[in-house]
Coordinates of C-alpha atoms in Angstrom, one line a residue:
M1 CA 125.9 100.3 133.3
A2 CA 125.7 104.0 132.4
A3 CA 129.5 104.4 132.7
V4 CA 130.1 101.3 130.6
L5 CA 127.9 102.5 127.8
G6 CA 128.8 106.2 128.2
L7 CA 125.2 107.4 128.4
P8 CA 123.6 109.7 130.9
M9 CA 120.8 108.6 133.3
I10 CA 117.4 110.3 133.1
A11 CA 116.3 112.3 136.2
E12 CA 113.3 111.0 138.2
A13 CA 111.3 114.2 137.7
A14 CA 111.9 114.1 133.9
L15 CA 110.8 110.5 133.8
D16 CA 107.6 111.3 135.7
E17 CA 106.8 114.2 133.4
A18 CA 107.2 111.9 130.4
L19 CA 104.8 109.4 131.8
R20 CA 102.0 111.9 132.8
T21 CA 99.5 110.7 130.3
L22 CA 100.1 107.0 130.7
D23 CA 97.7 104.7 132.6
G24 CA 100.7 102.8 134.2
R25 CA 99.6 99.3 133.5
G26 CA 103.1 98.0 132.8
M27 CA 106.5 98.5 131.2
P28 CA 106.5 99.3 127.4
A29 CA 108.9 97.6 125.1
T30 CA 110.0 98.4 121.6
G31 CA 111.5 95.4 119.7
E32 CA 114.0 93.7 122.0
I33 CA 115.1 96.8 124.1
P34 CA 112.5 98.3 126.5
L35 CA 112.2 102.1 125.8
I36 CA 109.8 105.0 126.0
E37 CA 109.8 108.3 124.2
I38 CA 110.7 111.3 126.5
G39 CA 110.8 114.2 124.0
H40 CA 112.0 115.4 120.6
G41 CA 115.4 116.6 119.8
P42 CA 117.0 118.1 116.6
E43 CA 117.9 114.6 115.4
G44 CA 114.7 112.8 116.2
P45 CA 112.8 111.4 119.2
M46 CA 114.6 111.3 122.5
V47 CA 114.2 108.0 124.3
A48 CA 114.8 106.5 127.7
V49 CA 116.1 103.0 127.6
A50 CA 115.6 100.5 130.4
V51 CA 118.8 98.5 130.0
T52 CA 119.4 95.1 131.7
A53 CA 122.5 92.9 131.6
K54 CA 120.7 90.9 128.8
T55 CA 120.2 93.9 126.5
A56 CA 123.3 96.0 127.3
G57 CA 125.4 94.1 124.8
R58 CA 122.9 94.6 122.1
L59 CA 122.6 98.3 122.8
A60 CA 126.4 98.6 122.8
V61 CA 126.5 97.1 119.3
L62 CA 123.9 99.5 118.0
L63 CA 125.9 102.5 119.5
G64 CA 129.1 101.2 117.9
R65 CA 127.4 101.2 114.5
N66 CA 125.5 104.4 115.1
P67 CA 127.4 106.8 117.4
S68 CA 124.9 109.6 116.8
L69 CA 122.3 107.6 118.7
R70 CA 124.1 108.6 121.9
R71 CA 122.7 112.1 121.6
R72 CA 119.1 110.7 121.6
I73 CA 119.3 108.1 124.4
R74 CA 119.1 108.3 128.2
L75 CA 119.3 105.4 130.5
V76 CA 116.8 104.4 133.2
D77 CA 116.9 101.7 135.8
P78 CA 114.2 99.1 135.0
E79 CA 113.1 99.2 138.7
A80 CA 112.9 103.0 138.6
L81 CA 110.8 102.9 135.5
A82 CA 108.4 100.4 137.1
A83 CA 108.2 102.6 140.2
A84 CA 107.5 105.6 138.0
F85 CA 104.6 103.7 136.3
A86 CA 103.3 102.8 139.8
R87 CA 103.4 106.5 140.9
I88 CA 101.6 107.7 137.8
R89 CA 99.0 105.0 138.2
S90 CA 98.3 106.0 141.8
Q91 CA 97.8 109.6 140.8
K92 CA 95.4 109.2 138.0
G93 CA 93.0 106.7 136.4
R94 CA 92.9 105.5 132.8
C95 CA 93.3 107.8 129.9
P96 CA 90.0 109.8 129.4
A97 CA 87.9 109.1 126.4
R98 CA 88.6 111.3 123.4
A99 CA 86.7 112.1 120.2
N100 CA 89.3 110.5 118.0
L101 CA 89.8 107.4 120.1
R102 CA 87.9 104.2 119.2
R103 CA 87.9 101.3 121.6
V104 CA 87.1 98.0 119.8
A105 CA 85.3 95.2 121.7
I106 CA 86.5 91.6 121.7
R107 CA 83.2 90.5 120.1
D108 CA 83.9 92.8 117.2
V109 CA 87.2 91.1 116.6
D110 CA 85.5 87.7 116.8
D111 CA 82.9 88.9 114.2
M112 CA 85.7 90.2 111.9
L113 CA 87.5 86.8 112.1
A114 CA 84.2 84.9 111.4
G115 CA 83.6 87.1 108.3
L116 CA 87.2 86.3 107.1
V117 CA 86.6 82.6 107.5
A118 CA 83.2 82.8 105.7
A119 CA 84.8 84.7 102.8
S120 CA 88.0 82.6 102.5
G121 CA 86.9 79.1 103.5
D122 CA 89.9 76.8 103.8
R123 CA 92.3 79.2 102.1
L124 CA 93.6 80.5 105.4
A125 CA 96.8 79.8 107.4
R126 CA 94.9 78.8 110.6
R127 CA 96.2 75.3 109.9
A128 CA 99.8 74.9 108.8
A129 CA 98.9 72.0 106.5
T130 CA 95.9 69.9 105.7
R131 CA 95.8 66.2 106.5
G132 CA 96.3 65.4 102.8
Q133 CA 99.4 67.7 102.6
V134 CA 100.9 66.1 105.7
M135 CA 100.5 62.7 104.2
L136 CA 102.0 63.8 100.9
L137 CA 105.0 65.5 102.6
A138 CA 105.5 62.3 104.7
L139 CA 105.5 60.1 101.5
L140 CA 107.8 62.5 99.7
S141 CA 110.3 62.6 102.6
A142 CA 110.3 58.8 102.8
A143 CA 110.8 58.5 99.1
V144 CA 113.8 60.9 99.2
L145 CA 115.4 59.1 102.2
A146 CA 114.9 55.8 100.5
G147 CA 116.4 57.2 97.2
V148 CA 119.4 58.5 99.0
A149 CA 120.0 55.2 100.6
L150 CA 119.4 53.0 97.5
A151 CA 120.2 55.2 94.5
P152 CA 121.9 58.4 95.5
R153 CA 123.0 59.3 91.9
V154 CA 119.4 59.2 90.8
V155 CA 118.4 61.6 93.6
F156 CA 121.3 63.8 92.7
D157 CA 120.3 63.9 89.1
L158 CA 116.7 64.8 90.0
A159 CA 117.9 67.5 92.3
N160 CA 120.1 68.9 89.6
I161 CA 117.2 69.0 87.1
A162 CA 114.9 70.8 89.6
M163 CA 117.6 73.3 90.6
C164 CA 118.5 73.9 86.9
I165 CA 114.9 74.6 86.0
G166 CA 114.4 76.9 89.0
F167 CA 117.6 78.9 88.6
L168 CA 117.2 79.2 84.8
A169 CA 113.7 80.5 85.3
Q170 CA 114.8 83.1 87.8
A171 CA 117.8 84.0 85.6
A172 CA 115.4 84.6 82.6
L173 CA 113.1 86.7 84.8
R174 CA 116.0 88.9 86.0
E175 CA 117.5 89.3 82.5
T176 CA 114.2 90.2 81.0
A177 CA 113.7 92.8 83.7
R178 CA 117.1 94.3 83.1
R179 CA 116.6 94.5 79.3
L180 CA 113.1 96.1 79.7
L181 CA 114.5 98.6 82.2
A182 CA 117.3 99.5 79.9
K183 CA 114.8 100.1 77.0
G184 CA 112.4 102.1 79.1
G185 CA 109.8 99.4 78.7
F186 CA 108.0 100.4 82.0
Q187 CA 107.8 103.3 84.3
P188 CA 111.1 104.7 85.7
P189 CA 111.6 104.1 89.4
M190 CA 111.2 107.8 90.2
R191 CA 109.9 111.2 89.2
P192 CA 110.6 114.7 90.6
R193 CA 109.3 114.9 94.1
D194 CA 106.5 117.4 93.4
E195 CA 105.4 116.0 90.1
C196 CA 102.2 113.9 90.1
A197 CA 101.5 111.0 87.9
P198 CA 100.0 111.6 84.5
G199 CA 96.2 111.6 84.7
A200 CA 96.0 112.9 88.2
L201 CA 92.4 113.5 89.3
P202 CA 91.1 117.0 90.1
P203 CA 90.5 117.6 93.9
E204 CA 86.7 117.4 93.5
K205 CA 86.9 113.9 92.0
L206 CA 89.2 112.4 94.5
P207 CA 87.7 109.5 96.5
V208 CA 87.9 109.2 100.3
Y209 CA 91.1 107.5 101.2
T210 CA 91.6 105.3 104.3
V211 CA 95.1 105.0 105.6
L212 CA 95.7 102.1 107.9
V213 CA 98.8 102.3 110.1
P214 CA 99.3 99.2 112.4
L215 CA 101.5 100.1 115.4
R216 CA 103.0 97.8 118.0
D217 CA 105.8 99.0 120.3
E218 CA 106.5 102.0 118.0
A219 CA 106.8 104.8 120.5
A220 CA 110.3 105.7 119.3
V221 CA 109.1 106.5 115.7
V222 CA 105.7 108.0 116.3
S223 CA 106.9 111.6 115.8
R224 CA 108.5 110.9 112.4
L225 CA 105.6 108.7 111.3
L226 CA 103.1 111.5 112.0
L227 CA 105.3 114.0 110.3
H228 CA 105.4 112.0 107.1
I229 CA 101.8 110.9 107.1
S230 CA 100.7 114.5 107.7
A231 CA 102.9 115.6 104.7
L232 CA 100.8 113.5 102.2
R233 CA 99.2 115.7 99.6
Y234 CA 95.5 114.9 99.7
P235 CA 92.4 116.9 100.7
R236 CA 92.1 116.5 104.5
D237 CA 88.3 116.2 104.3
R238 CA 88.8 113.1 102.2
L239 CA 91.3 111.4 104.4
D240 CA 90.5 108.7 107.0
I241 CA 93.8 107.9 108.9
K242 CA 93.5 105.0 111.4
L243 CA 96.3 104.4 113.8
L244 CA 95.8 100.8 114.9
V245 CA 97.3 100.2 118.4
E246 CA 96.9 97.1 120.7
D247 CA 95.2 98.2 123.9
D248 CA 98.1 97.1 126.1
D249 CA 100.8 99.0 124.2
I250 CA 101.1 101.7 126.8
A251 CA 104.2 103.4 125.3
T252 CA 102.7 103.9 121.8
L253 CA 99.4 105.1 123.2
H254 CA 101.3 107.6 125.4
A255 CA 103.3 108.8 122.4
L256 CA 100.1 109.4 120.4
A257 CA 98.3 111.0 123.3
R258 CA 101.1 113.6 123.6
R259 CA 100.4 114.7 120.0
K260 CA 96.7 115.6 120.7
L261 CA 95.7 114.4 117.3
G262 CA 92.5 115.6 115.6
P263 CA 90.8 114.7 112.3
P264 CA 91.6 113.0 110.0
F265 CA 93.5 110.9 112.5
E266 CA 91.7 108.3 114.6
I267 CA 93.3 106.0 117.2
V268 CA 91.8 102.5 117.1
M269 CA 92.5 100.4 120.2
V270 CA 92.7 96.8 119.1
P271 CA 91.9 94.2 121.8
R272 CA 94.8 91.8 122.6
C273 CA 92.9 88.7 121.6
G274 CA 93.0 86.1 118.8
P275 CA 96.1 85.9 116.6
L276 CA 98.5 88.6 117.7
T277 CA 99.5 89.7 114.2
K278 CA 99.6 92.8 112.0
P279 CA 96.8 91.4 109.7
K280 CA 94.5 91.0 112.7
A281 CA 94.9 94.7 113.4
L282 CA 94.4 95.6 109.8
G283 CA 91.2 93.6 109.7
V284 CA 89.9 95.6 112.6
G285 CA 90.8 98.8 110.8
L286 CA 89.1 97.6 107.7
V287 CA 85.8 97.1 109.5
H288 CA 85.7 100.8 110.3
A289 CA 87.2 102.1 107.1
R290 CA 85.3 104.9 105.3
G291 CA 87.3 105.3 102.2
E292 CA 86.7 104.0 98.7
L293 CA 90.4 103.3 98.5
V294 CA 92.6 101.8 101.3
T295 CA 96.3 101.8 101.8
V296 CA 98.7 100.4 104.5
F297 CA 101.8 102.1 105.9
D298 CA 104.2 100.8 108.5
A299 CA 105.5 102.8 111.4
E300 CA 108.9 103.5 109.9
D301 CA 107.6 104.5 106.4
R302 CA 108.3 107.7 104.6
P303 CA 106.1 107.8 101.6
D304 CA 106.4 110.2 98.7
R305 CA 104.1 113.1 99.3
N306 CA 102.1 112.5 96.1
Q307 CA 101.6 108.8 96.6
L308 CA 97.9 108.8 97.4
L309 CA 97.3 111.1 94.4
D310 CA 99.3 108.8 92.2
A311 CA 97.5 105.7 93.4
A312 CA 94.1 107.3 92.9
A313 CA 95.0 108.2 89.4
A314 CA 96.2 104.6 88.7
F315 CA 92.9 103.2 89.9
A316 CA 90.9 105.7 87.9
A317 CA 92.8 104.7 84.7
G318 CA 93.1 101.0 85.5
G319 CA 89.4 100.1 85.3
P320 CA 87.4 97.9 87.7
R321 CA 89.6 94.9 87.2
L322 CA 92.5 96.7 88.9
G323 CA 92.4 95.6 92.5
C324 CA 95.7 96.6 93.9
V325 CA 98.4 99.2 93.3
Q326 CA 101.9 98.6 94.8
A327 CA 104.2 101.6 95.4
R328 CA 107.9 100.9 95.3
L329 CA 109.9 100.4 98.5
S330 CA 113.5 101.6 99.0
I331 CA 116.0 101.6 101.9
D332 CA 117.3 105.1 102.6
H333 CA 120.2 104.2 104.9
G334 CA 121.9 101.4 103.0
G335 CA 125.3 102.6 103.9
D336 CA 124.9 101.9 107.6
A337 CA 126.1 98.3 107.6
W338 CA 127.1 95.4 105.2
I339 CA 123.8 93.6 105.8
T340 CA 121.8 96.8 105.3
G341 CA 123.5 97.6 102.0
L342 CA 122.8 94.1 100.5
F343 CA 119.2 94.4 101.8
A344 CA 118.9 97.7 100.0
I345 CA 120.2 96.2 96.8
E346 CA 117.8 93.3 97.1
Y347 CA 114.9 95.7 97.5
A348 CA 116.0 97.7 94.5
M349 CA 116.2 94.6 92.3
L350 CA 112.7 93.5 93.4
F351 CA 110.8 96.8 93.4
D352 CA 112.6 98.6 90.6
G353 CA 113.1 95.6 88.4
V354 CA 111.2 92.3 88.9
L355 CA 107.8 93.6 90.1
P356 CA 107.5 96.3 87.4
L357 CA 108.2 93.6 84.8
L358 CA 105.5 91.3 86.2
A359 CA 103.0 94.1 86.3
H360 CA 104.0 95.1 82.8
A361 CA 103.3 91.6 81.6
D362 CA 100.0 91.5 83.6
L363 CA 101.2 88.6 85.8
P364 CA 100.5 88.2 89.5
F365 CA 103.2 89.2 91.9
L366 CA 103.8 89.0 95.7
L367 CA 103.1 92.3 97.3
G368 CA 105.4 94.2 99.7
G369 CA 104.3 94.5 103.3
T370 CA 103.5 98.2 103.0
S371 CA 102.4 100.9 100.6
N372 CA 100.0 98.7 98.8
H373 CA 96.7 100.4 97.8
F374 CA 93.4 98.6 97.4
R375 CA 89.8 99.2 96.4
L376 CA 87.7 98.8 99.6
S377 CA 85.1 96.8 97.7
V378 CA 87.8 94.2 96.7
L379 CA 89.2 93.9 100.2
R380 CA 85.7 93.3 101.7
R381 CA 84.8 90.8 99.0
L382 CA 87.9 88.8 99.9
G383 CA 87.3 89.2 103.6
G384 CA 90.4 91.3 104.2
W385 CA 93.8 90.0 105.3
D386 CA 94.5 86.5 106.6
A387 CA 94.9 87.2 110.3
W388 CA 96.9 84.0 110.8
N389 CA 99.5 84.6 108.0
V390 CA 102.7 86.4 109.0
T391 CA 103.2 87.7 105.4
E392 CA 99.6 88.8 104.9
D393 CA 100.7 90.9 101.9
A394 CA 101.9 87.8 99.9
D395 CA 98.8 85.9 100.7
L396 CA 96.5 88.7 99.7
A397 CA 98.3 89.1 96.4
V398 CA 97.5 85.5 95.5
R399 CA 93.8 85.9 96.6
I400 CA 93.5 89.1 94.6
A401 CA 94.7 87.3 91.5
H402 CA 92.6 84.2 92.2
A403 CA 89.5 86.4 92.3
G404 CA 90.2 87.7 88.9
Y405 CA 91.7 91.1 89.7
R406 CA 95.1 92.4 88.6
S407 CA 97.8 94.4 90.4
T408 CA 100.2 97.0 89.1
V409 CA 103.2 99.0 90.3
I410 CA 103.4 102.9 90.3
A411 CA 106.5 105.1 90.2
S412 CA 106.0 106.4 93.7
T413 CA 108.4 105.3 96.5
T414 CA 108.1 104.7 100.2
Y415 CA 111.4 104.8 102.1
E416 CA 111.9 102.2 104.7
E417 CA 114.2 101.2 107.6
A418 CA 116.2 98.0 107.3
P419 CA 117.6 95.8 110.1
L420 CA 121.0 97.0 111.3
T421 CA 122.4 93.7 112.7
L422 CA 122.6 90.2 111.3
R423 CA 120.5 88.9 114.2
A424 CA 117.7 91.4 113.5
W425 CA 117.9 90.6 109.8
L426 CA 117.6 86.8 110.5
R427 CA 114.5 87.4 112.7
Q428 CA 112.8 89.5 110.0
R429 CA 113.7 87.4 107.0
G430 CA 112.8 84.2 108.9
R431 CA 109.3 85.6 109.5
W432 CA 109.0 86.6 105.8
Q433 CA 110.0 83.1 104.6
K434 CA 107.8 81.5 107.1
G435 CA 104.9 83.5 105.8
W436 CA 105.7 82.7 102.2
L437 CA 105.8 79.1 103.1
Q438 CA 102.4 79.5 104.8
T439 CA 101.1 81.2 101.7
W440 CA 102.4 78.5 99.3
M441 CA 101.0 75.7 101.5
V442 CA 97.6 77.4 101.7
H443 CA 97.2 78.0 98.0
M444 CA 98.7 74.8 96.9
R445 CA 96.0 72.9 98.7
T446 CA 94.0 73.1 95.5
P447 CA 96.7 73.4 92.8
V448 CA 94.4 72.6 90.0
G449 CA 91.9 75.3 91.1
L450 CA 94.8 77.8 91.3
W451 CA 96.0 76.9 87.8
R452 CA 92.5 77.4 86.4
A453 CA 92.0 80.7 88.2
L454 CA 95.4 82.2 87.2
G455 CA 96.0 80.5 83.9
A456 CA 99.3 78.7 83.0
R457 CA 101.3 82.0 82.8
G458 CA 100.1 83.3 86.2
F459 CA 100.5 80.0 87.9
L460 CA 104.1 79.6 86.7
A461 CA 105.0 83.2 87.5
L462 CA 103.9 82.6 91.1
Q463 CA 105.8 79.3 91.4
I464 CA 109.0 81.0 90.1
Q465 CA 108.6 83.7 92.8
F466 CA 108.1 81.1 95.5
F467 CA 111.0 79.1 94.2
G468 CA 113.3 82.1 94.5
G469 CA 112.1 83.1 98.0
L470 CA 111.9 79.5 99.5
F471 CA 113.0 76.4 97.7
A472 CA 116.2 77.7 96.1
N473 CA 117.4 78.7 99.6
A474 CA 116.4 75.3 101.0
V475 CA 118.2 73.2 98.4
L476 CA 121.3 75.3 97.8
P477 CA 123.3 74.4 100.9
L478 CA 122.8 70.6 100.4
W479 CA 123.7 70.9 96.8
L480 CA 126.9 72.9 97.5
V481 CA 128.0 70.2 100.1
L482 CA 127.5 67.4 97.5
A483 CA 129.2 69.5 94.8
G484 CA 132.2 70.3 97.1
L485 CA 132.6 66.6 98.0
T486 CA 132.5 65.7 94.3
L487 CA 135.2 68.4 93.4
M488 CA 137.4 67.0 96.1
G489 CA 137.2 63.6 94.6
R490 CA 134.9 62.1 97.2
P491 CA 131.5 62.0 95.5
V492 CA 128.5 60.9 97.5
A493 CA 126.5 61.2 94.3
G494 CA 126.7 63.0 91.0
P495 CA 129.3 62.5 88.3
D496 CA 130.1 58.9 88.0
G497 CA 132.3 59.0 85.0
S498 CA 129.3 58.7 82.7
F499 CA 128.3 61.2 80.0
R500 CA 125.0 61.7 81.8
G501 CA 126.5 62.5 85.2
D502 CA 129.1 64.9 83.8
I503 CA 126.6 66.8 81.7
G504 CA 124.1 67.1 84.6
F505 CA 126.8 68.3 87.0
T506 CA 128.1 70.9 84.6
L507 CA 124.7 72.2 83.7
A508 CA 123.9 72.6 87.4
I509 CA 127.0 74.7 88.0
A510 CA 126.3 76.7 84.8
A511 CA 122.7 77.4 86.0
L512 CA 124.0 78.5 89.4
L513 CA 126.6 80.9 87.9
L514 CA 124.1 82.2 85.4
G515 CA 121.7 82.9 88.3
Y516 CA 124.4 84.9 90.1
A517 CA 125.4 86.7 86.9
T518 CA 121.9 87.9 86.1
A519 CA 121.4 89.0 89.7
V520 CA 124.5 91.1 89.6
S521 CA 123.6 92.6 86.2
L522 CA 120.1 93.5 87.3
A523 CA 121.5 95.0 90.5
V524 CA 123.9 97.2 88.5
A525 CA 121.0 98.3 86.2
V526 CA 118.7 99.3 89.0
L527 CA 121.4 101.0 91.0
K528 CA 122.1 103.1 87.8
A529 CA 118.5 103.9 87.4
R530 CA 118.1 104.9 91.1
P531 CA 121.2 105.7 93.1
I532 CA 120.6 104.6 96.7
G533 CA 123.9 105.4 98.3
V534 CA 125.2 101.8 98.2
S535 CA 128.4 100.8 96.5
P536 CA 128.0 98.1 93.7
R537 CA 131.2 96.5 95.2
L538 CA 129.0 94.9 97.8
L539 CA 127.8 92.6 95.0
F540 CA 131.1 90.7 95.3
S541 CA 129.7 89.3 98.6
W542 CA 126.3 88.4 97.1
P543 CA 127.0 84.6 97.4
I544 CA 127.5 85.1 101.2
Y545 CA 124.1 86.9 101.3
T546 CA 122.5 83.9 99.5
L547 CA 123.9 81.5 102.1
L548 CA 122.4 83.7 104.8
L549 CA 119.1 83.4 103.1
S550 CA 119.5 79.6 103.4
L551 CA 120.2 80.0 107.1
S552 CA 117.1 82.1 107.6
M553 CA 115.1 79.5 105.6
L554 CA 116.1 76.9 108.2
R555 CA 114.8 79.1 110.9
A556 CA 111.6 79.8 109.0
T557 CA 111.0 76.0 108.5
W558 CA 111.5 75.3 112.2
E559 CA 109.2 78.1 113.2
W560 CA 106.5 77.0 110.7
L561 CA 106.6 73.6 112.4
R562 CA 106.7 74.8 116.0
R563 CA 104.9 78.2 116.1
P564 CA 103.5 79.1 112.7
H565 CA 101.5 82.2 113.9
H566 CA 104.3 83.8 116.0
W567 CA 105.1 87.3 114.8
A568 CA 108.8 88.1 115.2
K569 CA 108.6 91.9 115.7
T570 CA 111.3 94.1 114.0
A571 CA 112.5 97.1 116.1
H572 CA 112.4 100.5 114.4
G573 CA 113.8 103.9 115.0
L574 CA 117.4 102.7 115.4
A575 CA 118.9 103.6 112.0
R576 CA 120.7 106.8 111.0
R577 CA 118.2 107.8 108.4
P578 CA 118.3 111.1 106.5
V579 CA 116.1 113.9 108.0
R580 CA 114.3 113.9 104.6
P581 CA 114.0 111.2 102.0
P582 CA 116.5 111.4 99.1
R583 CA 115.5 114.1 96.7
L584 CA 114.2 112.6 93.5

């Protein structure tokens, strides 16, 4: 296998040395390829990869896309790795207790989940759907099937109307964002790196800040993570950094133990019980949070150094009704692959265009999965994150708005890692769409109550966002098939020679093209405002990307029906990212 991949094997002695601080309970795994960190080189963490016949092909693809990874990877036979774990286990007991290591009991997790249920009631994703929702979906499905059989043209007309309304609403949102961005109507996406936000608080008035970092199978990126978290500009005596690691994640615990962390870092060992999700770990961290303000970073994040200062200033200026501050997210290696480049453009459109517009208009918006900042009092009033929702950020955004708080966006950026392969992208996007579907189903259990809490503007703003992330992707392939058959002279439904049919069909095509045009125009505007190293020529393939979104929506729907709480983990540490974030 080593000869085929062109990678060296790690020596047994070096492997044993790398495992010295492990307790040897099993083989670690990062994402889909088992690996452990064995040191640190000039280009990043050095890792030993236990390659099997099943994962060799996947590793070969990654090496083909990122040849520089060869300098950071050594191979190890899976049996040799298991034997090394056994040797280390026989030589020593479990890791000794440390001052900055907190072990959480299962009963504490049970208490946390009980508090969440008490605070949120039925607005949780523990159930995929209520009995009433199941009956309504069954009736709607039966009505659609009957309509297709008895009156297909009527069904087609109704689908046209729904699609036109949705795409036109999205087009209006994008075009408004583009125009407001061009006029400087909201904060620019970036500032010079060392410049704080206006109104920054003096050090003596800064509140204690809790930073929650959930980690699962992240041994390969621990070094870079700690480097960027440690670089945050904030008084150390007012920082409370909690690294949340499941207690069976040997590799990540080993990587952290090698760093000999002291205050303000604390390693929180989360019991492997209840829902095995990121929000469950965040809930455990929230119980022990000391800060007045709380933020969440993911393992691969590289936040601007002043982000905590900027967020604290925003909270101080925003008043008690400001419950959440979202930093902007950006991909810093968009040139690695076609899928990565389009992902980076999509992120730029969302975080530099659409979300600032919604915040500027004081409308609710769905949060990103990281770099969102909260008041601790608001989080505890809401019970924290929904431990059963696989996009806990989106759900919390709706609950924050439902409780009467508002959210805003600041001109501070966190640089993230995007999936490098189509397969990894489909896994990640399928989980996101499944979580958005969970969130929509949960909060539409009481649509009248949601309307009253958010008002007409807020309710419609959320529906437009859910339409773009979910329903447009679900309807588009079917509509394209029907449209294609019609254009080939074999209509199943649609234009029937009547004025009504021709007008409806033409309007639907116009709405679709307008949606594409406004997406491209917004993308060009945000790429001009913030260059991210991605060519605008990629936008010619945007229709293909939207069809892939439809494919991931099929996967999301299937998983929502079969395993709604399964967390499809995304592997990190595989991209060729710059040593430092792009200079702003």
